[in-house]
mmCIF file of C-alpha atoms in Angstrom:
data_model
loop_
_atom_site.group_PDB
_atom_site.id
_atom_site.type_symbol
_atom_site.label_atom_id
_atom_site.label_comp_id
_atom_site.label_asym_id
_atom_site.label_seq_id
_atom_site.Cartn_x
_atom_site.Cartn_y
_atom_site.Cartn_z
ATOM 1 C CA UNK G 1 -15.771 18.244 -16.100
ATOM 2 C CA UNK G 2 -12.820 19.674 -18.050
ATOM 3 C CA UNK G 3 -11.454 16.279 -19.103
ATOM 4 C CA UNK G 4 -12.549 13.150 -20.921
ATOM 5 C CA UNK G 5 -11.038 9.992 -19.423
ATOM 6 C CA UNK G 6 -10.491 6.753 -21.311
ATOM 7 C CA UNK G 7 -9.693 3.907 -18.900
ATOM 8 C CA UNK G 8 -7.992 0.976 -20.652
ATOM 9 C CA UNK G 9 -7.946 -2.464 -19.022
ATOM 10 C CA UNK G 10 -7.237 -6.013 -20.253
ATOM 11 C CA UNK G 11 -9.956 -7.480 -17.994
ATOM 12 C CA UNK G 12 -13.700 -7.157 -17.505
ATOM 13 C CA UNK G 13 -14.503 -4.816 -14.626
ATOM 14 C CA UNK G 14 -16.893 -5.708 -11.811
ATOM 15 C CA UNK G 15 -20.233 -3.948 -12.370
ATOM 16 C CA UNK G 16 -20.275 -2.762 -8.750
ATOM 17 C CA UNK G 17 -17.035 -0.885 -9.403
ATOM 18 C CA UNK G 18 -18.282 0.505 -12.701
ATOM 19 C CA UNK G 19 -21.429 1.868 -11.061
ATOM 20 C CA UNK G 20 -19.283 4.079 -8.818
ATOM 21 C CA UNK G 21 -17.770 5.821 -11.839
ATOM 22 C CA UNK G 22 -20.793 6.332 -14.079
ATOM 23 C CA UNK G 23 -20.134 9.585 -15.917
ATOM 24 C CA UNK G 24 -20.203 10.985 -19.421
ATOM 25 C CA UNK G 25 -16.582 11.980 -18.789
ATOM 26 C CA UNK G 26 -15.345 8.418 -18.192
ATOM 27 C CA UNK G 27 -15.233 5.626 -20.764
ATOM 28 C CA UNK G 28 -13.990 2.130 -19.877
ATOM 29 C CA UNK G 29 -12.323 0.192 -22.681
ATOM 30 C CA UNK G 30 -11.653 -3.531 -22.270
ATOM 31 C CA UNK G 31 -8.959 -4.644 -24.705
ATOM 32 C CA UNK G 32 -7.492 -8.067 -24.025
ATOM 33 C CA UNK G 33 -4.052 -9.144 -25.127
ATOM 34 C CA UNK G 34 -3.728 -12.374 -27.210
ATOM 35 C CA UNK G 35 -4.265 -15.604 -25.252
ATOM 36 C CA UNK G 36 -0.867 -16.955 -26.283
ATOM 37 C CA UNK G 37 0.735 -14.121 -24.329
ATOM 38 C CA UNK G 38 0.585 -14.798 -20.611
ATOM 39 C CA UNK G 39 2.001 -13.375 -17.406
ATOM 40 C CA UNK G 40 4.732 -10.789 -17.721
ATOM 41 C CA UNK G 41 4.857 -11.004 -21.546
ATOM 42 C CA UNK G 42 1.128 -10.323 -21.856
ATOM 43 C CA UNK G 43 1.373 -7.428 -19.431
ATOM 44 C CA UNK G 44 4.278 -5.985 -21.422
ATOM 45 C CA UNK G 45 2.323 -6.275 -24.692
ATOM 46 C CA UNK G 46 -0.672 -4.513 -23.116
ATOM 47 C CA UNK G 47 1.511 -1.639 -21.892
ATOM 48 C CA UNK G 48 3.617 -1.182 -24.998
ATOM 49 C CA UNK G 49 1.144 -1.930 -27.806
ATOM 50 C CA UNK G 50 -2.482 -1.928 -26.655
ATOM 51 C CA UNK G 51 -2.489 1.203 -24.481
ATOM 52 C CA UNK G 52 -0.931 3.443 -27.174
ATOM 53 C CA UNK G 53 -3.400 1.930 -29.669
ATOM 54 C CA UNK G 54 -6.374 2.775 -27.471
ATOM 55 C CA UNK G 55 -4.991 6.283 -26.925
ATOM 56 C CA UNK G 56 -4.694 6.850 -30.703
ATOM 57 C CA UNK G 57 -8.163 5.429 -31.377
ATOM 58 C CA UNK G 58 -9.787 7.825 -28.907
ATOM 59 C CA UNK G 59 -7.529 10.789 -29.837
ATOM 60 C CA UNK G 60 -6.073 11.081 -26.343
ATOM 61 C CA UNK G 61 -3.655 13.930 -25.700
ATOM 62 C CA UNK G 62 -1.967 12.258 -22.764
ATOM 63 C CA UNK G 63 -1.449 8.806 -21.208
ATOM 64 C CA UNK G 64 -1.183 8.324 -17.446
ATOM 65 C CA UNK G 65 -0.016 4.942 -16.209
ATOM 66 C CA UNK G 66 -0.682 4.447 -12.497
ATOM 67 C CA UNK G 67 2.320 2.154 -12.119
ATOM 68 C CA UNK G 68 5.762 2.193 -13.805
ATOM 69 C CA UNK G 69 5.129 1.466 -17.498
ATOM 70 C CA UNK G 70 5.965 4.001 -20.178
ATOM 71 C CA UNK G 71 5.359 2.938 -23.790
ATOM 72 C CA UNK G 72 8.252 3.561 -26.159
ATOM 73 C CA UNK G 73 5.947 3.096 -29.189
ATOM 74 C CA UNK G 74 4.091 6.397 -29.108
ATOM 75 C CA UNK G 75 4.762 10.134 -29.272
ATOM 76 C CA UNK G 76 1.710 10.960 -27.119
ATOM 77 C CA UNK G 77 2.644 12.754 -23.902
ATOM 78 C CA UNK G 78 3.008 10.335 -21.006
ATOM 79 C CA UNK G 79 3.197 10.547 -17.234
ATOM 80 C CA UNK G 80 3.517 7.660 -14.818
ATOM 81 C CA UNK G 81 3.028 6.982 -11.138
ATOM 82 C CA UNK G 82 5.853 5.225 -9.305
ATOM 83 C CA UNK G 83 4.593 4.426 -5.825
ATOM 84 C CA UNK G 84 7.986 3.195 -4.653
ATOM 85 C CA UNK G 85 11.227 1.640 -5.922
ATOM 86 C CA UNK G 86 11.291 -1.278 -3.492
ATOM 87 C CA UNK G 87 11.792 -3.893 -6.262
ATOM 88 C CA UNK G 88 14.933 -1.975 -7.276
ATOM 89 C CA UNK G 89 16.277 -1.090 -3.833
ATOM 90 C CA UNK G 90 16.025 -4.416 -1.976
ATOM 91 C CA UNK G 91 18.041 -7.433 -3.115
ATOM 92 C CA UNK G 92 15.322 -9.961 -2.150
ATOM 93 C CA UNK G 93 13.191 -8.764 -5.066
ATOM 94 C CA UNK G 94 15.744 -9.512 -7.785
ATOM 95 C CA UNK G 95 14.754 -13.141 -8.263
ATOM 96 C CA UNK G 96 15.113 -14.093 -11.949
ATOM 97 C CA UNK G 97 16.700 -12.878 -15.180
ATOM 98 C CA UNK G 98 13.431 -11.979 -16.957
ATOM 99 C CA UNK G 99 12.296 -9.831 -14.042
ATOM 100 C CA UNK G 100 15.672 -8.098 -13.933
ATOM 101 C CA UNK G 101 15.441 -7.329 -17.653
ATOM 102 C CA UNK G 102 11.944 -5.851 -17.350
ATOM 103 C CA UNK G 103 12.952 -3.735 -14.386
ATOM 104 C CA UNK G 104 15.951 -2.447 -16.300
ATOM 105 C CA UNK G 105 13.605 -1.541 -19.175
ATOM 106 C CA UNK G 106 11.273 0.290 -16.770
ATOM 107 C CA UNK G 107 14.152 2.375 -15.422
ATOM 108 C CA UNK G 108 15.265 3.402 -18.901
ATOM 109 C CA UNK G 109 11.779 4.002 -20.349
ATOM 110 C CA UNK G 110 10.803 6.157 -17.347
ATOM 111 C CA UNK G 111 13.128 8.851 -18.702
ATOM 112 C CA UNK G 112 10.576 9.310 -21.517
ATOM 113 C CA UNK G 113 7.881 10.388 -19.033
ATOM 114 C CA UNK G 114 7.094 14.110 -18.948
ATOM 115 C CA UNK G 115 6.339 13.847 -15.243
ATOM 116 C CA UNK G 116 6.598 11.110 -12.623
ATOM 117 C CA UNK G 117 4.049 11.167 -9.800
ATOM 118 C CA UNK G 118 4.918 9.549 -6.494
ATOM 119 C CA UNK G 119 3.378 9.175 -3.020
ATOM 120 C CA UNK G 120 5.966 10.739 -0.693
ATOM 121 C CA UNK G 121 9.142 12.775 -0.461
ATOM 122 C CA UNK G 122 10.885 9.560 0.598
ATOM 123 C CA UNK G 123 9.877 7.840 -2.645
ATOM 124 C CA UNK G 124 10.955 10.896 -4.628
ATOM 125 C CA UNK G 125 14.471 10.671 -3.176
ATOM 126 C CA UNK G 126 14.573 6.929 -3.868
ATOM 127 C CA UNK G 127 13.440 7.426 -7.479
ATOM 128 C CA UNK G 128 16.188 9.995 -8.049
ATOM 129 C CA UNK G 129 18.701 7.609 -6.498
ATOM 130 C CA UNK G 130 17.746 4.400 -8.312
ATOM 131 C CA UNK G 131 16.238 5.699 -11.594
ATOM 132 C CA UNK G 132 18.680 8.601 -12.037
ATOM 133 C CA UNK G 133 15.828 10.973 -12.874
ATOM 134 C CA UNK G 134 15.927 14.731 -12.458
ATOM 135 C CA UNK G 135 14.065 15.579 -9.246
ATOM 136 C CA UNK G 136 12.415 18.503 -11.037
ATOM 137 C CA UNK G 137 10.249 16.128 -13.096
ATOM 138 C CA UNK G 138 8.965 14.260 -10.015
ATOM 139 C CA UNK G 139 5.732 15.459 -8.388
ATOM 140 C CA UNK G 140 4.740 14.292 -4.897
ATOM 141 C CA UNK G 141 1.006 13.790 -4.347
ATOM 142 C CA UNK G 142 0.063 12.209 -1.034
ATOM 143 C CA UNK G 143 -2.563 9.475 -0.934
ATOM 144 C CA UNK G 144 -5.796 9.961 1.011
ATOM 145 C CA UNK G 145 -8.103 8.410 3.528
ATOM 146 C CA UNK G 146 -10.930 6.233 2.208
ATOM 147 C CA UNK G 147 -14.464 7.408 2.925
ATOM 148 C CA UNK G 148 -15.074 4.200 4.915
ATOM 149 C CA UNK G 149 -12.751 5.607 7.561
ATOM 150 C CA UNK G 150 -14.683 8.860 7.802
ATOM 151 C CA UNK G 151 -18.096 7.287 8.479
ATOM 152 C CA UNK G 152 -19.465 6.654 11.962
ATOM 153 C CA UNK G 153 -20.002 2.966 12.731
ATOM 154 C CA UNK G 154 -22.398 1.948 15.489
ATOM 155 C CA UNK G 155 -21.080 -0.164 18.341
ATOM 156 C CA UNK G 156 -23.615 -2.861 17.417
ATOM 157 C CA UNK G 157 -22.170 -3.065 13.899
ATOM 158 C CA UNK G 158 -18.636 -3.138 15.292
ATOM 159 C CA UNK G 159 -19.519 -5.991 17.609
ATOM 160 C CA UNK G 160 -21.000 -7.925 14.684
ATOM 161 C CA UNK G 161 -17.788 -7.553 12.662
ATOM 162 C CA UNK G 162 -15.617 -8.655 15.592
ATOM 163 C CA UNK G 163 -17.883 -11.697 16.090
ATOM 164 C CA UNK G 164 -17.745 -12.438 12.354
ATOM 165 C CA UNK G 165 -13.999 -13.037 12.610
ATOM 166 C CA UNK G 166 -14.303 -14.711 16.038
ATOM 167 C CA UNK G 167 -11.871 -12.225 17.549
ATOM 168 C CA UNK G 168 -11.492 -12.013 21.310
ATOM 169 C CA UNK G 169 -10.591 -8.658 22.847
ATOM 170 C CA UNK G 170 -8.172 -7.216 23.751
ATOM 171 C CA UNK G 171 -6.068 -7.719 20.651
ATOM 172 C CA UNK G 172 -3.153 -6.274 18.692
ATOM 173 C CA UNK G 173 -3.751 -5.842 14.954
ATOM 174 C CA UNK G 174 -1.640 -6.185 11.820
ATOM 175 C CA UNK G 175 -2.776 -5.922 8.224
ATOM 176 C CA UNK G 176 -0.430 -5.874 5.260
ATOM 177 C CA UNK G 177 1.817 -7.985 3.104
ATOM 178 C CA UNK G 178 4.187 -10.774 4.050
ATOM 179 C CA UNK G 179 7.114 -9.970 1.772
ATOM 180 C CA UNK G 180 10.595 -9.625 3.214
ATOM 181 C CA UNK G 181 10.460 -5.872 3.925
ATOM 182 C CA UNK G 182 7.304 -6.198 6.054
ATOM 183 C CA UNK G 183 9.224 -7.994 8.826
ATOM 184 C CA UNK G 184 6.246 -10.133 9.878
ATOM 185 C CA UNK G 185 8.637 -12.774 11.223
ATOM 186 C CA UNK G 186 10.238 -10.165 13.501
ATOM 187 C CA UNK G 187 6.783 -9.078 14.656
ATOM 188 C CA UNK G 188 5.891 -12.663 15.608
ATOM 189 C CA UNK G 189 9.092 -13.085 17.631
ATOM 190 C CA UNK G 190 8.602 -9.708 19.350
ATOM 191 C CA UNK G 191 5.028 -10.651 20.261
ATOM 192 C CA UNK G 192 6.068 -14.089 21.545
ATOM 193 C CA UNK G 193 8.373 -12.474 24.114
ATOM 194 C CA UNK G 194 5.285 -10.943 25.751
ATOM 195 C CA UNK G 195 3.004 -13.991 25.712
ATOM 196 C CA UNK G 196 3.158 -14.405 29.511
ATOM 197 C CA UNK G 197 2.898 -10.677 30.302
ATOM 198 C CA UNK G 198 -0.318 -9.782 28.464
ATOM 199 C CA UNK G 199 -3.526 -11.563 27.520
ATOM 200 C CA UNK G 200 -3.761 -9.843 24.129
ATOM 201 C CA UNK G 201 -3.975 -11.961 20.986
ATOM 202 C CA UNK G 202 -2.292 -10.907 17.754
ATOM 203 C CA UNK G 203 -4.752 -10.671 14.848
ATOM 204 C CA UNK G 204 -3.156 -10.840 11.390
ATOM 205 C CA UNK G 205 -5.042 -9.893 8.211
ATOM 206 C CA UNK G 206 -3.806 -10.169 4.642
ATOM 207 C CA UNK G 207 -2.630 -12.829 2.249
ATOM 208 C CA UNK G 208 -0.114 -13.800 -0.410
ATOM 209 C CA UNK G 209 -0.873 -14.306 -4.098
ATOM 210 C CA UNK G 210 2.609 -15.294 -5.262
ATOM 211 C CA UNK G 211 4.654 -18.476 -5.223
ATOM 212 C CA UNK G 212 7.901 -16.539 -4.773
ATOM 213 C CA UNK G 213 9.011 -18.228 -1.550
ATOM 214 C CA UNK G 214 12.210 -16.208 -1.327
ATOM 215 C CA UNK G 215 10.306 -12.954 -0.978
ATOM 216 C CA UNK G 216 7.399 -14.372 1.035
ATOM 217 C CA UNK G 217 9.358 -16.690 3.342
ATOM 218 C CA UNK G 218 7.703 -15.152 6.429
ATOM 219 C CA UNK G 219 4.318 -16.251 5.088
ATOM 220 C CA UNK G 220 5.206 -19.791 4.081
ATOM 221 C CA UNK G 221 7.102 -20.415 7.322
ATOM 222 C CA UNK G 222 4.531 -18.750 9.580
ATOM 223 C CA UNK G 223 2.749 -21.894 10.816
ATOM 224 C CA UNK G 224 6.027 -23.553 11.741
ATOM 225 C CA UNK G 225 7.226 -20.382 13.464
ATOM 226 C CA UNK G 226 4.045 -20.148 15.569
ATOM 227 C CA UNK G 227 4.397 -23.772 16.643
ATOM 228 C CA UNK G 228 8.083 -23.368 17.507
ATOM 229 C CA UNK G 229 7.390 -20.282 19.631
ATOM 230 C CA UNK G 230 4.371 -21.878 21.304
ATOM 231 C CA UNK G 231 1.933 -19.105 20.375
ATOM 232 C CA UNK G 232 -0.278 -20.778 17.782
ATOM 233 C CA UNK G 233 -3.309 -20.277 20.043
ATOM 234 C CA UNK G 234 -2.448 -16.583 20.539
ATOM 235 C CA UNK G 235 -2.150 -15.564 16.877
ATOM 236 C CA UNK G 236 -5.334 -15.433 14.805
ATOM 237 C CA UNK G 237 -5.060 -15.263 11.017
ATOM 238 C CA UNK G 238 -8.198 -13.886 9.375
ATOM 239 C CA UNK G 239 -6.914 -13.687 5.784
ATOM 240 C CA UNK G 240 -8.007 -11.116 3.235
ATOM 241 C CA UNK G 241 -10.812 -8.936 4.598
ATOM 242 C CA UNK G 242 -13.284 -6.581 2.848
ATOM 243 C CA UNK G 243 -12.203 -2.949 2.953
ATOM 244 C CA UNK G 244 -15.462 -2.001 4.670
ATOM 245 C CA UNK G 245 -14.499 -4.108 7.711
ATOM 246 C CA UNK G 246 -11.132 -2.416 8.230
ATOM 247 C CA UNK G 247 -12.323 0.644 10.193
ATOM 248 C CA UNK G 248 -13.765 -1.658 12.853
ATOM 249 C CA UNK G 249 -10.782 -4.003 12.929
ATOM 250 C CA UNK G 250 -8.533 -0.974 13.442
ATOM 251 C CA UNK G 251 -10.684 0.882 15.965
ATOM 252 C CA UNK G 252 -11.371 -2.117 18.194
ATOM 253 C CA UNK G 253 -7.670 -3.026 18.443
ATOM 254 C CA UNK G 254 -5.630 -1.761 21.371
ATOM 255 C CA UNK G 255 -2.511 -1.423 19.234
ATOM 256 C CA UNK G 256 -1.609 -1.540 15.540
ATOM 257 C CA UNK G 257 1.792 -2.791 14.391
ATOM 258 C CA UNK G 258 3.471 -1.563 11.201
ATOM 259 C CA UNK G 259 6.989 -3.070 11.252
ATOM 260 C CA UNK G 260 7.739 -2.641 7.529
ATOM 261 C CA UNK G 261 11.254 -1.267 6.986
ATOM 262 C CA UNK G 262 10.453 0.168 3.538
ATOM 263 C CA UNK G 263 7.259 1.857 2.372
ATOM 264 C CA UNK G 264 6.372 4.291 -0.382
ATOM 265 C CA UNK G 265 3.486 5.690 1.674
ATOM 266 C CA UNK G 266 1.879 3.219 4.162
ATOM 267 C CA UNK G 267 -1.915 3.392 3.902
ATOM 268 C CA UNK G 268 -2.546 0.973 6.820
ATOM 269 C CA UNK G 269 -0.684 3.422 9.056
ATOM 270 C CA UNK G 270 -2.924 6.281 7.905
ATOM 271 C CA UNK G 271 -6.049 4.146 8.389
ATOM 272 C CA UNK G 272 -5.062 3.218 11.938
ATOM 273 C CA UNK G 273 -4.255 6.834 12.813
ATOM 274 C CA UNK G 274 -7.727 7.901 11.697
ATOM 275 C CA UNK G 275 -9.357 5.212 13.863
ATOM 276 C CA UNK G 276 -7.634 6.446 17.026
ATOM 277 C CA UNK G 277 -5.544 3.324 17.508
ATOM 278 C CA UNK G 278 -1.944 3.816 18.689
ATOM 279 C CA UNK G 279 0.588 2.616 16.127
ATOM 280 C CA UNK G 280 4.150 1.331 16.306
ATOM 281 C CA UNK G 281 6.153 1.923 13.127
ATOM 282 C CA UNK G 282 9.694 1.214 12.015
ATOM 283 C CA UNK G 283 11.689 4.422 12.227
ATOM 284 C CA UNK G 284 12.464 4.919 8.555
ATOM 285 C CA UNK G 285 11.252 5.287 4.944
ATOM 286 C CA UNK G 286 7.892 6.909 4.167
ATOM 287 C CA UNK G 287 6.262 5.615 7.365
ATOM 288 C CA UNK G 288 8.305 8.142 9.338
ATOM 289 C CA UNK G 289 7.318 10.908 6.905
ATOM 290 C CA UNK G 290 3.590 10.138 6.981
ATOM 291 C CA UNK G 291 3.589 9.830 10.773
ATOM 292 C CA UNK G 292 5.766 12.915 11.320
ATOM 293 C CA UNK G 293 6.351 12.075 14.960
ATOM 294 C CA UNK G 294 2.770 11.031 15.726
ATOM 295 C CA UNK G 295 3.128 7.232 15.826
ATOM 296 C CA UNK G 296 5.581 5.498 18.164
ATOM 297 C CA UNK G 297 8.871 4.814 16.366
ATOM 298 C CA UNK G 298 11.260 1.942 17.034
ATOM 299 C CA UNK G 299 13.757 -0.284 15.246
ATOM 300 C CA UNK G 300 11.633 -3.202 14.077
ATOM 301 C CA UNK G 301 14.689 -5.068 12.816
ATOM 302 C CA UNK G 302 15.746 -5.477 16.457
ATOM 303 C CA UNK G 303 13.163 -7.855 17.987
ATOM 304 C CA UNK G 304 14.134 -6.959 21.564
ATOM 305 C CA UNK G 305 13.579 -3.237 20.976
ATOM 306 C CA UNK G 306 10.395 -4.027 19.069
ATOM 307 C CA UNK G 307 9.081 -6.180 21.919
ATOM 308 C CA UNK G 308 10.000 -3.567 24.528
ATOM 309 C CA UNK G 309 8.090 -0.940 22.529
ATOM 310 C CA UNK G 310 4.946 -3.079 22.421
ATOM 311 C CA UNK G 311 5.185 -3.665 26.170
ATOM 312 C CA UNK G 312 5.742 0.020 26.899
ATOM 313 C CA UNK G 313 2.650 1.154 25.000
ATOM 314 C CA UNK G 314 0.362 -1.568 26.335
ATOM 315 C CA UNK G 315 1.346 -0.669 29.903
ATOM 316 C CA UNK G 316 1.130 3.115 29.581
ATOM 317 C CA UNK G 317 -2.438 4.407 29.044
ATOM 318 C CA UNK G 318 -1.249 8.018 29.223
ATOM 319 C CA UNK G 319 1.246 7.412 26.420
ATOM 320 C CA UNK G 320 -1.514 5.756 24.379
ATOM 321 C CA UNK G 321 -3.688 8.870 24.693
ATOM 322 C CA UNK G 322 -0.824 11.161 23.629
ATOM 323 C CA UNK G 323 -0.073 9.017 20.567
ATOM 324 C CA UNK G 324 -3.754 8.833 19.596
ATOM 325 C CA UNK G 325 -4.190 12.624 19.831
ATOM 326 C CA UNK G 326 -1.091 13.333 17.725
ATOM 327 C CA UNK G 327 -1.995 10.711 15.141
ATOM 328 C CA UNK G 328 -5.571 11.916 14.747
ATOM 329 C CA UNK G 329 -4.424 15.478 14.183
ATOM 330 C CA UNK G 330 -1.810 14.375 11.648
ATOM 331 C CA UNK G 331 -4.185 12.234 9.564
ATOM 332 C CA UNK G 332 -6.432 15.215 8.818
ATOM 333 C CA UNK G 333 -4.155 16.457 6.011
ATOM 334 C CA UNK G 334 -4.535 13.279 3.907
ATOM 335 C CA UNK G 335 -7.689 13.606 1.782
ATOM 336 C CA UNK G 336 -8.461 11.951 -1.575
ATOM 337 C CA UNK G 337 -10.215 15.088 -2.852
ATOM 338 C CA UNK G 338 -7.025 17.032 -2.198
ATOM 339 C CA UNK G 339 -4.995 14.386 -4.054
ATOM 340 C CA UNK G 340 -7.409 14.441 -6.997
ATOM 341 C CA UNK G 341 -7.313 18.248 -7.238
ATOM 342 C CA UNK G 342 -3.509 18.192 -7.349
ATOM 343 C CA UNK G 343 -3.560 15.554 -10.078
ATOM 344 C CA UNK G 344 -6.096 17.444 -12.205
ATOM 345 C CA UNK G 345 -4.011 20.612 -11.935
ATOM 346 C CA UNK G 346 -0.990 18.608 -13.084
ATOM 347 C CA UNK G 347 -2.962 17.295 -16.110
ATOM 348 C CA UNK G 348 -3.996 20.830 -17.047
ATOM 349 C CA UNK G 349 -0.464 22.141 -16.711
ATOM 350 C CA UNK G 350 0.937 19.420 -18.982
ATOM 351 C CA UNK G 351 -1.786 19.686 -21.622
ATOM 352 C CA UNK G 352 -1.435 23.450 -22.096
ATOM 353 C CA UNK G 353 2.321 23.192 -22.738
#
């Protein structure tokens, strides 16, 4: 109630989304960039020219970009959220000259931000390392658990969702991206080593919206990999799924796999922990921080160790119960209301300076 928010976007917003944010304190402004500007150039024009223009028009005292994009064409106070620095830290993401130039610009322009918000202490260290920013200007605000994961779902409704995707239990679940850091290919190989030991299927949710085959090789080679390993009938791909179905897909799984070697936070991990499903994570980056010893840690770059970890958890019901109890206790600290309160306090602190 203490702030007026102007939300600038280059696209029309779905009315269902708008209805969730109806308030006299929130105004949505659709301001498209010229049609001749497409892709990265259009995005750059929106960030550097349109957003400062909207801010001036509505007499804004501060601009907050929820991804790395600080405008150099305004003197209005600016803060930005940098969820992670994966595109700067991993070589697979440096795929063309234009992208490299924009990422160099982002690094330099970020120094103009009054404050940088990030999702974890891990990301904070990585930002200091790769962006050369003073750690004193970086504020860590953890993400939270969606309300869908806090609602009780009847067993009848759960059964309907499982039937909707034609999933047979028991199953192991994965949801996430397919870019190089996610190590989906390693997960497939690790699972294939157990095909004759367990009757579980592997259910994979998620998709790819990029033609960058270098980064998403695991996705574009997945069908061939499944055929080569002889597990095409044991791996079920259900594509992109509605967020409201995720609590059931997590809770009905016997195990959730999160093999990503680099994360800025790892929301799927948090979601699985809240649904009392044991999780295997790669021992590193923000996943380790968010779990804090609750999930089962292994080296997901080593497929033999990864496979052994899956086997160990599926065989040991007592270990499953211990992991579930620790995870459920850990997830209680991650609340969106808590995140929002911290962000509002940060706004107030900056505006009174």
